[in-house]
XYZ file of C-alpha atoms in Angstrom:
672
model
C -53.867 -24.021 -11.521
C -52.572 -24.258 -15.236
C -56.180 -23.783 -16.196
C -57.865 -21.133 -18.640
C -58.449 -18.229 -17.895
C -55.501 -17.812 -15.114
C -53.873 -14.884 -13.983
C -50.091 -15.486 -12.673
C -49.429 -12.711 -10.206
C -45.140 -12.690 -9.365
C -44.505 -12.917 -6.185
C -40.871 -11.197 -6.439
C -38.385 -11.527 -3.867
C -38.797 -8.364 -1.163
C -36.843 -4.841 -2.788
C -33.390 -4.056 -1.948
C -31.337 -1.461 -2.226
C -28.385 -0.678 -3.877
C -24.906 -1.444 -2.376
C -23.786 1.870 -2.985
C -26.826 3.178 -0.638
C -25.057 1.735 2.089
C -23.600 5.377 3.247
C -27.076 6.626 3.091
C -28.434 4.307 5.551
C -30.650 7.388 7.490
C -33.368 6.084 3.937
C -32.470 2.230 3.495
C -35.615 1.703 5.458
C -37.890 2.116 2.368
C -37.078 -0.649 1.205
C -39.375 -3.729 2.124
C -36.038 -6.234 2.695
C -34.080 -3.352 5.004
C -37.321 -2.491 6.929
C -38.595 -6.628 6.913
C -34.457 -7.354 8.285
C -34.711 -4.626 10.519
C -38.261 -5.114 12.301
C -37.984 -8.773 12.660
C -34.070 -8.519 14.751
C -35.715 -5.933 16.934
C -38.378 -8.665 18.265
C -35.183 -10.513 19.400
C -33.354 -7.590 20.495
C -35.478 -4.492 20.845
C -32.302 -1.953 21.056
C -31.396 -3.440 17.324
C -31.049 -0.065 15.347
C -30.293 0.813 11.901
C -27.454 2.538 11.646
C -24.091 4.276 10.179
C -21.208 1.285 11.081
C -24.539 -1.166 10.588
C -25.718 0.679 7.748
C -23.022 -1.945 4.857
C -23.671 -5.480 6.615
C -27.302 -5.156 6.686
C -27.715 -3.934 2.729
C -24.874 -6.835 2.188
C -26.600 -9.430 3.908
C -30.067 -8.204 2.588
C -28.244 -8.765 -0.877
C -27.055 -11.936 -0.663
C -29.941 -13.385 1.339
C -31.960 -12.739 -1.975
C -34.725 -10.722 -0.935
C -36.351 -13.926 0.539
C -38.755 -13.083 3.491
C -38.233 -16.239 5.015
C -33.909 -16.394 5.277
C -34.289 -13.156 5.873
C -36.759 -13.950 9.194
C -33.831 -15.781 9.647
C -30.331 -14.497 9.693
C -31.640 -11.549 11.845
C -33.457 -14.407 14.525
C -29.292 -14.274 14.590
C -28.434 -10.426 15.868
C -29.267 -11.710 20.051
C -26.132 -13.338 19.321
C -23.957 -12.126 16.568
C -23.183 -8.659 15.278
C -24.970 -7.923 11.629
C -21.164 -8.222 10.434
C -20.712 -11.908 11.226
C -23.969 -12.004 10.705
C -22.709 -11.124 6.908
C -19.149 -12.798 7.302
C -21.039 -16.040 7.938
C -22.846 -16.501 4.940
C -20.393 -18.680 3.086
C -22.364 -21.089 5.327
C -26.021 -19.915 5.171
C -27.467 -22.984 5.428
C -25.676 -23.956 8.833
C -26.581 -20.850 9.821
C -30.179 -19.603 9.206
C -32.287 -21.989 11.611
C -35.282 -21.279 13.725
C -33.306 -23.322 17.226
C -37.150 -25.262 16.423
C -39.129 -22.524 18.327
C -42.378 -23.593 18.410
C -44.832 -22.517 16.165
C -43.517 -22.643 12.811
C -44.257 -25.814 9.833
C -41.747 -28.347 9.963
C -40.170 -26.650 6.257
C -40.083 -23.215 7.434
C -37.640 -23.932 10.584
C -33.786 -23.702 8.906
C -33.791 -22.188 5.652
C -32.449 -25.770 3.844
C -35.703 -27.479 4.872
C -37.501 -24.237 3.179
C -35.438 -25.328 -0.576
C -35.290 -29.163 0.431
C -39.286 -29.002 0.460
C -39.124 -27.408 -2.754
C -36.886 -29.467 -4.290
C -38.543 -32.599 -3.747
C -41.872 -31.439 -5.196
C -39.936 -31.716 -8.961
C -39.814 -34.260 -10.704
C -36.700 -35.877 -11.478
C -35.446 -33.707 -15.246
C -36.633 -30.613 -13.129
C -34.200 -32.020 -10.334
C -31.048 -32.453 -12.627
C -31.719 -29.002 -14.322
C -32.049 -27.274 -11.823
C -28.141 -27.989 -9.317
C -26.670 -27.733 -13.676
C -27.615 -24.770 -13.961
C -25.927 -23.581 -10.716
C -22.083 -23.229 -12.803
C -23.696 -20.368 -14.314
C -22.441 -17.320 -12.162
C -23.938 -13.677 -14.101
C -27.293 -15.927 -15.252
C -27.888 -17.319 -18.803
C -29.439 -17.515 -22.265
C -31.751 -20.298 -23.204
C -28.598 -21.258 -25.607
C -25.917 -21.541 -22.961
C -28.308 -23.286 -21.195
C -28.715 -25.755 -23.804
C -24.571 -26.054 -24.998
C -23.506 -26.917 -20.843
C -26.428 -28.845 -18.975
C -28.320 -31.193 -21.603
C -27.910 -35.036 -22.270
C -27.683 -37.219 -19.781
C -31.259 -36.669 -18.028
C -32.540 -34.170 -19.937
C -34.097 -35.571 -23.638
C -33.068 -33.585 -26.665
C -35.857 -30.695 -27.115
C -37.294 -31.305 -23.536
C -34.364 -27.755 -22.662
C -37.469 -25.252 -22.664
C -40.236 -27.179 -21.629
C -38.113 -27.894 -18.496
C -36.960 -24.393 -17.747
C -40.425 -22.407 -18.784
C -41.112 -25.284 -15.052
C -38.650 -23.647 -13.085
C -39.935 -20.453 -13.864
C -43.001 -20.661 -13.699
C -42.330 -22.480 -10.157
C -40.146 -19.514 -8.970
C -36.361 -21.523 -8.703
C -35.461 -19.618 -11.687
C -36.129 -15.552 -13.016
C -36.776 -14.662 -16.569
C -35.711 -11.399 -17.646
C -38.268 -11.172 -20.992
C -39.825 -7.803 -21.477
C -36.463 -5.447 -21.748
C -33.868 -6.666 -23.535
C -33.621 -8.614 -26.899
C -33.019 -12.452 -25.893
C -34.110 -13.588 -22.522
C -31.783 -14.489 -19.545
C -32.106 -16.079 -16.538
C -30.715 -16.769 -13.182
C -31.024 -18.415 -9.926
C -31.744 -16.245 -6.924
C -27.926 -16.684 -4.804
C -29.356 -18.634 -2.367
C -30.815 -21.676 -4.827
C -27.798 -21.744 -6.934
C -25.302 -22.253 -3.401
C -28.445 -24.663 -2.619
C -28.266 -26.454 -6.508
C -24.399 -26.936 -6.596
C -24.477 -28.885 -3.314
C -26.835 -31.192 -4.990
C -24.073 -31.080 -8.041
C -21.288 -31.813 -6.223
C -23.678 -35.416 -4.224
C -24.928 -35.827 -8.169
C -21.183 -36.233 -8.468
C -21.187 -33.281 -11.778
C -19.529 -31.155 -10.814
C -16.572 -31.673 -12.926
C -18.314 -32.463 -16.132
C -20.295 -29.276 -16.413
C -18.188 -26.772 -14.965
C -15.315 -28.523 -18.029
C -18.242 -27.550 -20.111
C -19.306 -24.288 -18.658
C -15.012 -23.720 -19.425
C -15.296 -24.273 -23.041
C -18.498 -22.461 -23.965
C -16.995 -19.326 -22.384
C -14.107 -19.610 -23.739
C -15.521 -20.352 -27.367
C -17.036 -17.417 -26.837
C -14.164 -15.367 -24.777
C -12.794 -16.518 -28.346
C -15.306 -15.298 -31.071
C -15.474 -12.038 -28.973
C -11.709 -11.423 -28.603
C -11.236 -10.319 -32.672
C -14.500 -8.256 -32.428
C -13.211 -5.405 -29.738
C -11.436 -4.172 -32.535
C -14.179 -3.581 -34.997
C -16.933 -1.552 -35.629
C -19.699 -3.598 -33.586
C -16.819 -3.653 -30.269
C -19.256 -2.018 -28.119
C -21.739 -4.929 -28.176
C -18.955 -6.919 -27.910
C -18.107 -5.232 -24.935
C -21.510 -5.318 -23.772
C -22.009 -9.184 -23.805
C -18.482 -9.611 -22.247
C -19.253 -7.515 -19.501
C -23.034 -9.310 -18.694
C -21.311 -12.469 -18.886
C -18.247 -11.457 -16.411
C -19.043 -13.957 -13.944
C -19.825 -16.952 -15.616
C -16.044 -15.958 -17.317
C -14.565 -15.600 -14.006
C -15.739 -18.524 -13.072
C -14.426 -20.909 -16.341
C -10.759 -19.208 -15.340
C -11.169 -20.630 -11.537
C -11.649 -23.789 -12.671
C -9.059 -23.880 -14.947
C -6.873 -22.927 -12.779
C -8.402 -25.630 -10.325
C -8.833 -28.382 -12.394
C -4.849 -28.329 -14.378
C -6.902 -27.078 -17.444
C -4.038 -23.806 -17.339
C -4.130 -23.438 -21.221
C -7.892 -22.992 -21.853
C -7.334 -20.870 -18.866
C -5.144 -18.806 -21.163
C -6.688 -18.587 -23.738
C -9.712 -16.933 -22.236
C -7.343 -14.171 -20.627
C -6.222 -13.439 -24.059
C -8.932 -13.115 -25.582
C -10.564 -10.977 -22.565
C -7.596 -8.569 -22.652
C -8.822 -5.379 -24.504
C -12.065 -5.990 -22.449
C -10.548 -5.792 -19.143
C -8.179 -2.953 -20.304
C -11.173 -0.921 -21.934
C -13.604 -1.883 -18.940
C -11.004 -0.877 -15.987
C -10.333 -4.174 -15.454
C -6.406 -4.343 -16.183
C -5.087 -5.219 -12.406
C -7.539 -8.187 -11.784
C -6.958 -9.452 -15.651
C -3.175 -9.002 -14.255
C -3.462 -10.967 -12.192
C -5.701 -13.684 -13.276
C -2.456 -13.993 -16.049
C -0.056 -14.477 -12.741
C -2.313 -17.215 -11.131
C -2.117 -19.308 -14.049
C 1.270 -18.569 -15.483
C 2.461 -20.092 -11.311
C 0.818 -23.255 -13.314
C 1.690 -22.693 -16.673
C 4.875 -25.784 -18.088
C 6.046 -26.307 -20.677
C 3.320 -28.494 -22.284
C 1.301 -25.601 -23.091
C 2.327 -24.272 -26.762
C 4.752 -21.716 -27.122
C 1.859 -19.415 -29.423
C -0.349 -19.263 -25.986
C 2.967 -18.482 -23.933
C 4.192 -15.900 -25.313
C 1.216 -14.055 -26.376
C 0.168 -14.674 -22.981
C 2.785 -13.340 -21.802
C 2.662 -10.480 -23.887
C -0.521 -9.218 -22.707
C 0.502 -9.918 -19.621
C 3.421 -7.510 -20.222
C 1.051 -4.672 -21.769
C -1.442 -4.938 -18.878
C 1.721 -4.311 -16.383
C 2.524 -2.010 -18.598
C -0.748 0.138 -18.398
C -0.391 -0.672 -13.803
C 3.534 1.716 -14.497
C 4.574 -1.524 -13.187
C 7.907 -1.041 -15.138
C 10.020 -4.402 -13.493
C 6.764 -7.084 -14.701
C 6.341 -5.179 -17.938
C 10.444 -6.386 -18.430
C 9.825 -9.654 -16.776
C 7.596 -10.471 -18.943
C 8.517 -9.181 -22.783
C 11.792 -10.446 -22.261
C 10.506 -13.858 -21.722
C 8.503 -13.509 -24.355
C 11.026 -12.510 -27.133
C 13.126 -15.055 -26.023
C 10.720 -18.392 -26.161
C 9.689 -16.890 -29.990
C 13.465 -16.774 -30.588
C 13.851 -20.340 -28.802
C 11.216 -21.946 -30.943
C 12.826 -21.357 -33.979
C 10.958 -21.226 -37.653
C 7.395 -21.463 -35.407
C 8.178 -18.460 -33.425
C 9.378 -16.595 -36.395
C 5.645 -15.392 -37.094
C 5.416 -14.324 -33.034
C 8.094 -12.460 -32.657
C 6.826 -9.436 -34.042
C 3.768 -9.706 -31.311
C 7.000 -9.675 -28.955
C 8.826 -7.677 -29.561
C 5.445 -5.094 -28.868
C 5.967 -5.789 -24.798
C 9.648 -5.232 -24.879
C 8.555 -2.318 -26.090
C 6.205 -1.780 -23.517
C 8.857 -2.320 -20.835
C 11.200 0.006 -22.671
C 8.966 2.781 -22.572
C 7.609 2.230 -18.922
C 11.639 2.285 -17.924
C 11.812 5.778 -20.049
C 14.105 4.645 -22.418
C 12.054 6.102 -25.493
C 15.139 5.450 -27.558
C 15.142 1.451 -27.325
C 11.361 1.983 -26.999
C 11.283 3.362 -30.517
C 13.850 0.887 -32.117
C 12.173 -1.475 -31.047
C 8.844 -0.876 -32.875
C 10.824 0.411 -35.501
C 11.498 -2.751 -35.367
C 8.495 -5.324 -34.951
C 6.972 -2.472 -37.795
C 8.652 -4.605 -41.580
C 7.875 -8.528 -38.879
C 3.625 -6.974 -38.993
C 4.022 -5.781 -42.987
C 4.804 -8.875 -43.948
C 3.161 -12.004 -41.466
C -0.434 -12.501 -41.399
C -0.950 -10.865 -38.600
C -4.721 -8.623 -38.384
C -4.038 -5.547 -39.497
C -4.979 -3.950 -35.941
C -0.978 -5.437 -34.717
C 0.517 -3.116 -37.071
C -1.703 0.187 -36.109
C -1.236 -0.322 -32.475
C 2.341 -0.345 -33.592
C 1.897 2.332 -35.596
C 0.395 4.344 -32.873
C 3.134 3.735 -30.449
C 5.426 4.870 -32.620
C 3.801 7.424 -33.047
C 3.662 8.218 -29.739
C 7.573 7.495 -29.038
C 7.997 9.295 -31.997
C 6.333 12.794 -30.227
C 7.920 11.708 -26.814
C 11.665 12.075 -28.693
C 10.580 15.450 -30.320
C 10.544 13.256 -34.222
C 7.418 15.676 -34.848
C 7.332 14.540 -38.991
C 7.899 10.716 -37.736
C 5.176 11.072 -36.122
C 2.400 12.629 -37.665
C 3.378 9.928 -40.239
C 2.853 6.808 -38.074
C -0.431 8.425 -36.637
C -2.359 9.017 -39.419
C -0.559 5.618 -40.784
C -2.072 4.134 -37.550
C -5.633 6.277 -38.106
C -6.261 5.115 -41.320
C -5.962 0.945 -40.292
C -8.476 2.197 -37.303
C -10.654 3.957 -39.748
C -10.947 0.788 -41.888
C -11.864 -1.359 -39.626
C -14.467 1.108 -37.343
C -12.194 0.903 -34.473
C -13.558 3.074 -31.547
C -11.155 2.720 -29.019
C -8.091 2.648 -31.432
C -9.253 5.814 -33.254
C -10.027 7.514 -29.961
C -6.173 6.833 -28.515
C -4.435 8.002 -32.192
C -7.038 10.884 -31.035
C -5.868 11.913 -28.479
C -1.695 11.510 -29.644
C -2.112 13.996 -32.330
C -4.455 15.937 -29.542
C -0.741 15.690 -27.839
C 1.144 16.422 -30.900
C -0.906 19.349 -31.186
C -0.370 20.542 -27.922
C 3.862 19.705 -28.216
C 3.781 22.615 -31.381
C 1.369 25.220 -29.335
C -1.701 24.436 -31.774
C -4.509 24.434 -29.701
C -7.894 24.731 -31.633
C -6.406 21.553 -33.138
C -5.548 20.191 -29.422
C -9.191 20.731 -27.988
C -10.776 19.095 -31.087
C -8.130 16.403 -31.356
C -9.483 15.427 -27.427
C -12.723 16.092 -27.694
C -13.553 13.439 -29.871
C -11.498 11.605 -28.079
C -13.265 12.383 -24.342
C -16.681 11.893 -27.006
C -15.946 8.452 -27.748
C -14.363 6.489 -24.579
C -17.798 7.944 -22.813
C -19.392 5.630 -26.047
C -17.259 2.843 -25.118
C -18.332 2.788 -21.021
C -14.170 2.908 -21.376
C -14.139 5.020 -17.818
C -10.744 3.241 -16.624
C -9.492 5.308 -20.014
C -10.804 8.932 -19.373
C -8.463 10.847 -16.662
C -5.943 10.940 -19.621
C -7.904 12.832 -22.480
C -10.106 14.732 -19.838
C -6.388 16.720 -18.178
C -5.266 16.945 -21.389
C -8.269 18.975 -22.833
C -8.445 21.019 -19.093
C -4.670 21.646 -20.658
C -6.058 23.040 -23.857
C -9.007 24.611 -22.623
C -7.252 26.917 -20.433
C -4.843 27.867 -22.797
C -7.755 28.926 -24.756
C -8.750 31.546 -22.097
C -12.355 28.543 -21.190
C -11.258 28.751 -16.991
C -14.843 27.513 -16.252
C -14.688 23.888 -18.314
C -11.056 23.779 -18.135
C -11.919 23.246 -13.787
C -14.372 21.002 -13.868
C -12.331 18.601 -16.497
C -9.810 19.268 -13.814
C -11.834 17.582 -11.463
C -13.813 14.544 -13.939
C -10.737 13.400 -14.379
C -9.616 13.161 -10.165
C -12.662 11.756 -9.560
C -11.754 8.900 -12.278
C -8.139 8.206 -10.673
C -9.480 8.398 -7.268
C -12.131 5.730 -7.853
C -9.033 3.197 -9.692
C -6.970 4.038 -6.523
C -4.451 5.558 -9.172
C -2.038 7.268 -6.888
C 0.203 8.630 -10.140
C -2.440 9.747 -11.848
C -3.964 11.869 -9.246
C -0.203 13.010 -8.904
C -0.709 14.286 -12.056
C -3.790 16.225 -11.849
C -1.843 18.069 -9.160
C -0.772 19.903 -11.948
C -4.022 20.959 -13.590
C -5.199 22.774 -10.295
C -1.716 24.575 -9.873
C -2.515 25.268 -13.703
C -5.751 26.739 -12.408
C -4.172 28.447 -9.594
C -1.584 30.071 -11.338
C -3.927 31.631 -14.176
C -6.571 32.738 -10.704
C -3.679 34.679 -9.221
C -2.616 31.935 -7.002
C 0.927 31.873 -7.681
C 2.345 30.922 -4.464
C -0.506 28.209 -4.995
C 0.935 27.362 -7.778
C 4.390 26.622 -7.348
C 3.076 24.881 -4.106
C 1.177 22.909 -5.969
C 3.774 21.537 -8.657
C 6.193 21.183 -6.360
C 4.208 18.959 -4.632
C 3.272 16.736 -8.554
C 7.389 16.939 -8.756
C 7.721 14.880 -5.116
C 5.506 12.506 -6.848
C 8.051 12.249 -9.905
C 5.852 13.658 -12.130
C 7.110 16.152 -13.845
C 10.646 13.968 -14.153
C 11.972 13.196 -18.017
C 10.792 9.213 -17.425
C 8.175 9.719 -15.628
C 5.640 11.109 -17.581
C 3.926 12.495 -21.018
C 5.775 15.587 -22.923
C 2.781 17.262 -23.291
C 2.291 17.164 -19.173
C 5.793 18.142 -18.717
C 5.074 20.725 -21.564
C 2.906 22.478 -18.933
C 5.151 21.446 -15.766
C 7.212 23.434 -17.341
C 5.138 25.789 -18.296
C 2.858 26.942 -15.395
C 6.393 26.368 -13.214
C 7.528 28.948 -15.216
C 5.192 31.817 -15.151
C 4.781 31.494 -10.733
C 8.305 31.671 -10.406
C 8.093 35.047 -12.438
C 4.843 36.102 -10.135
C 7.152 35.757 -6.949
C 9.873 36.563 -5.092
C 13.126 34.050 -5.350
C 12.611 33.538 -1.455
C 8.593 33.024 -1.704
C 9.243 30.853 -4.781
C 11.950 28.589 -2.846
C 9.902 28.537 0.579
C 6.120 27.261 -1.716
C 8.696 25.195 -3.489
C 9.631 23.161 0.531
C 5.830 23.162 1.429
C 4.377 21.219 -0.869
C 7.149 18.862 -1.098
C 6.290 18.785 2.188
C 2.840 17.574 1.558
C 1.587 13.948 1.202
C -0.307 13.443 -2.364
C -4.005 13.323 0.807
C -2.319 16.702 1.921
C -2.075 18.428 -1.351
C -5.324 17.178 -3.149
C -6.835 18.492 -0.158
C -5.031 21.928 -0.565
C -6.041 21.948 -4.070
C -9.738 21.035 -3.778
C -9.546 24.343 -1.088
C -8.530 26.408 -3.414
C -10.754 29.472 -4.823
C -10.143 28.231 -8.093
C -13.649 28.556 -9.895
C -14.991 32.516 -11.127
C -18.797 33.264 -10.905
C -20.266 35.629 -13.514
C -17.914 39.114 -13.787
C -20.476 41.129 -11.683
C -20.508 45.227 -12.832
C -18.276 48.032 -11.293
C -21.902 49.327 -9.676
C -22.473 46.344 -8.011
C -18.678 45.505 -7.673
C -17.811 48.549 -6.026
C -18.432 47.750 -2.460
C -18.374 44.121 -1.927
C -14.641 43.740 -0.951
C -13.530 44.956 2.889
C -11.646 47.586 3.286
C -8.485 45.570 3.969
C -9.442 43.800 0.619
C -9.748 47.302 -1.535
C -6.230 47.328 0.053
C -4.596 45.023 -1.561
C -6.701 45.596 -4.333
C -4.480 48.710 -4.600
C -1.353 47.605 -3.809
C -1.854 43.818 -6.283
C -2.685 47.777 -8.712
C 0.694 49.486 -8.382
C 2.821 46.142 -9.837
C 3.703 45.229 -5.685
C 4.719 40.891 -5.374
C 2.314 39.247 -2.608
C 5.786 39.928 -0.108
C 5.859 43.380 -1.393
C 2.208 43.668 0.298
C 2.904 41.731 3.055
C 5.711 44.208 4.189
C 3.345 47.425 3.367
C 0.151 46.353 5.508
C 2.237 44.669 7.839
C 0.212 41.146 7.085
C 2.156 37.269 6.259
C 2.144 36.257 3.365
C -0.608 33.349 3.493
C -3.183 36.308 4.993
C -2.178 38.287 1.726
C -2.699 35.310 -0.394
C -6.641 34.978 1.087
C -7.490 38.259 0.143
C -6.503 37.276 -3.141
C -8.749 35.148 -3.268
C -11.150 36.602 -1.907
C -10.531 39.660 -4.402
C -10.688 36.736 -7.699
C -13.548 35.052 -6.084
C -15.961 38.021 -4.784
C -14.987 40.195 -8.066
C -15.844 37.136 -10.064
C -11.895 37.807 -11.972
C -9.348 34.835 -13.185
C -6.070 36.993 -12.551
C -4.075 39.485 -11.496
C -3.717 41.286 -14.486
C -7.836 42.131 -14.291
C -7.400 42.643 -10.391
C -5.787 45.403 -12.667
C -8.100 46.419 -14.362
C -11.221 46.398 -11.845
C -8.919 48.762 -9.961
C -7.667 51.631 -12.334
C -12.151 51.927 -13.008
C -12.638 51.952 -9.034
C -10.282 54.602 -8.499
C -8.050 52.725 -6.222
C -4.840 53.490 -8.011
C -6.242 57.573 -7.450
C -6.793 56.716 -4.726
C -3.552 54.695 -3.192
C -1.143 57.665 -5.035
C -3.231 61.239 -3.570
């Protein structure tokens, strides 16, 4: 009413579940939107039930309709002719779908979703209608300054943006977040946004508004890009995360409108964000789509930079052929450009370095990076390029066993990273220092370096990059005797790789679980898992880093030493026959976690008679095969007995079983 003393009570959309909660379908009726949908669906189809099979589609429908009661009412009325899955699939054309079928008793404006919004839209002033339809170009919400940059002028007078936006907020067509953040942020409900996009097209303003939107977010991305290498990188990473959908829309428009150079510049600016926040596959996909439409009119600087960055992303994904193709093309373009391309050559060579490294040709990669480093020292490139090249040089020298060279390169890279406060680069240099310390068997030093790496990556939200240092830290803890922590680290590393569907990474985690099995006195299980990892290629000199190969070889030798040759060969064959999924399931079901060690009085009676016999024979130094022969059991049964003994006694190795058996007098009993 806009009168003095009036207090406005905002009525938000109905409460919605998170998409990840669809699996817990039995608890979804706690959410108002789901409950309304289910209740109304039952009025038209009494047999309708919320089940595990349709819960995901119900949640998707409720979320895409923003919890708007009328939309949910109209959607639920369709379950007598469509499944919920069909309904969710058709929501891209929601205005045609969501009608009441002209049921009696409803006001005309409530008979279709479009009619309801039409009714509200016609009540707006011309200025409000103009702003509402223009705001539809923002896919991830907007701030006042971005709305002014994209939507002002030609129908919205200068200085009127705040008043008109406030009016739309007051009419519940725009939602505002003003109390939990430093800068107010606004958004359109998705249903309103789709309606407004139709109105934008009717007004003939789509191309002009989308061009302005692309220009704005290209400028913002290029402003953020260099700042992802300094002390405030987390703030800019968070900003880019919040605007990611707007940046996606900008890239899509660059493709649709043929503004390929602007699209490539946007992608170039986003590479580090994509890398740190785990969007590498998406980033490479954008580059591929843009390259497909690129022509020679695009500047050589943009083309070389784009190809080199795309090579980096392909390398992160283990795609050696694509890395090589992009790296070669970037170098060829830089060399063909003559004097104009000379400053670019050092960066283009970095793409070839990635290609050689991805192919396992570390010596060629080292030669190339050592060729590029002087170019970065003598050019106007930012110090980050020199620092990254030194980091790569250090890693390659480590692979080749040139430890002094590796240390010198890493120390200079760390100095440069610390000068600008680049936490992400600092984390990666420290990770390489940890690898170097492991290769030199300085495990306490390695532990410190890896722990600092993990802490920095967690701070930055770089979950994509956590898996490898977590795995390496697990091995370090194992060498230092902390079995429980090693198990937790290997488990988390595997979880990160599984979230990303990184199959090579998952396979590499088998080495960690194999190491735990060997340490816990299960050499046969360890040999089997190492064989599975080997069959997947992770131990090969051309497909894994020195620190990983070292651990593989170390635990393979330990397992072999504790088994007969026949046992070892049998386990190797069994492991090589496992699929990745089977190997992971096998590893996860091994009894690798020990409890606190009980006192001897508590443990004297906790084993079965057969387990006590097995423990006594272990104390006599007998192998699994010898125990099986003496007790007339299968080797696998003996292995299960050993696993039970370790688990029940809270022990970590066969050596501890020997000590326990001696303390219990089992060796005397067995020889008397």
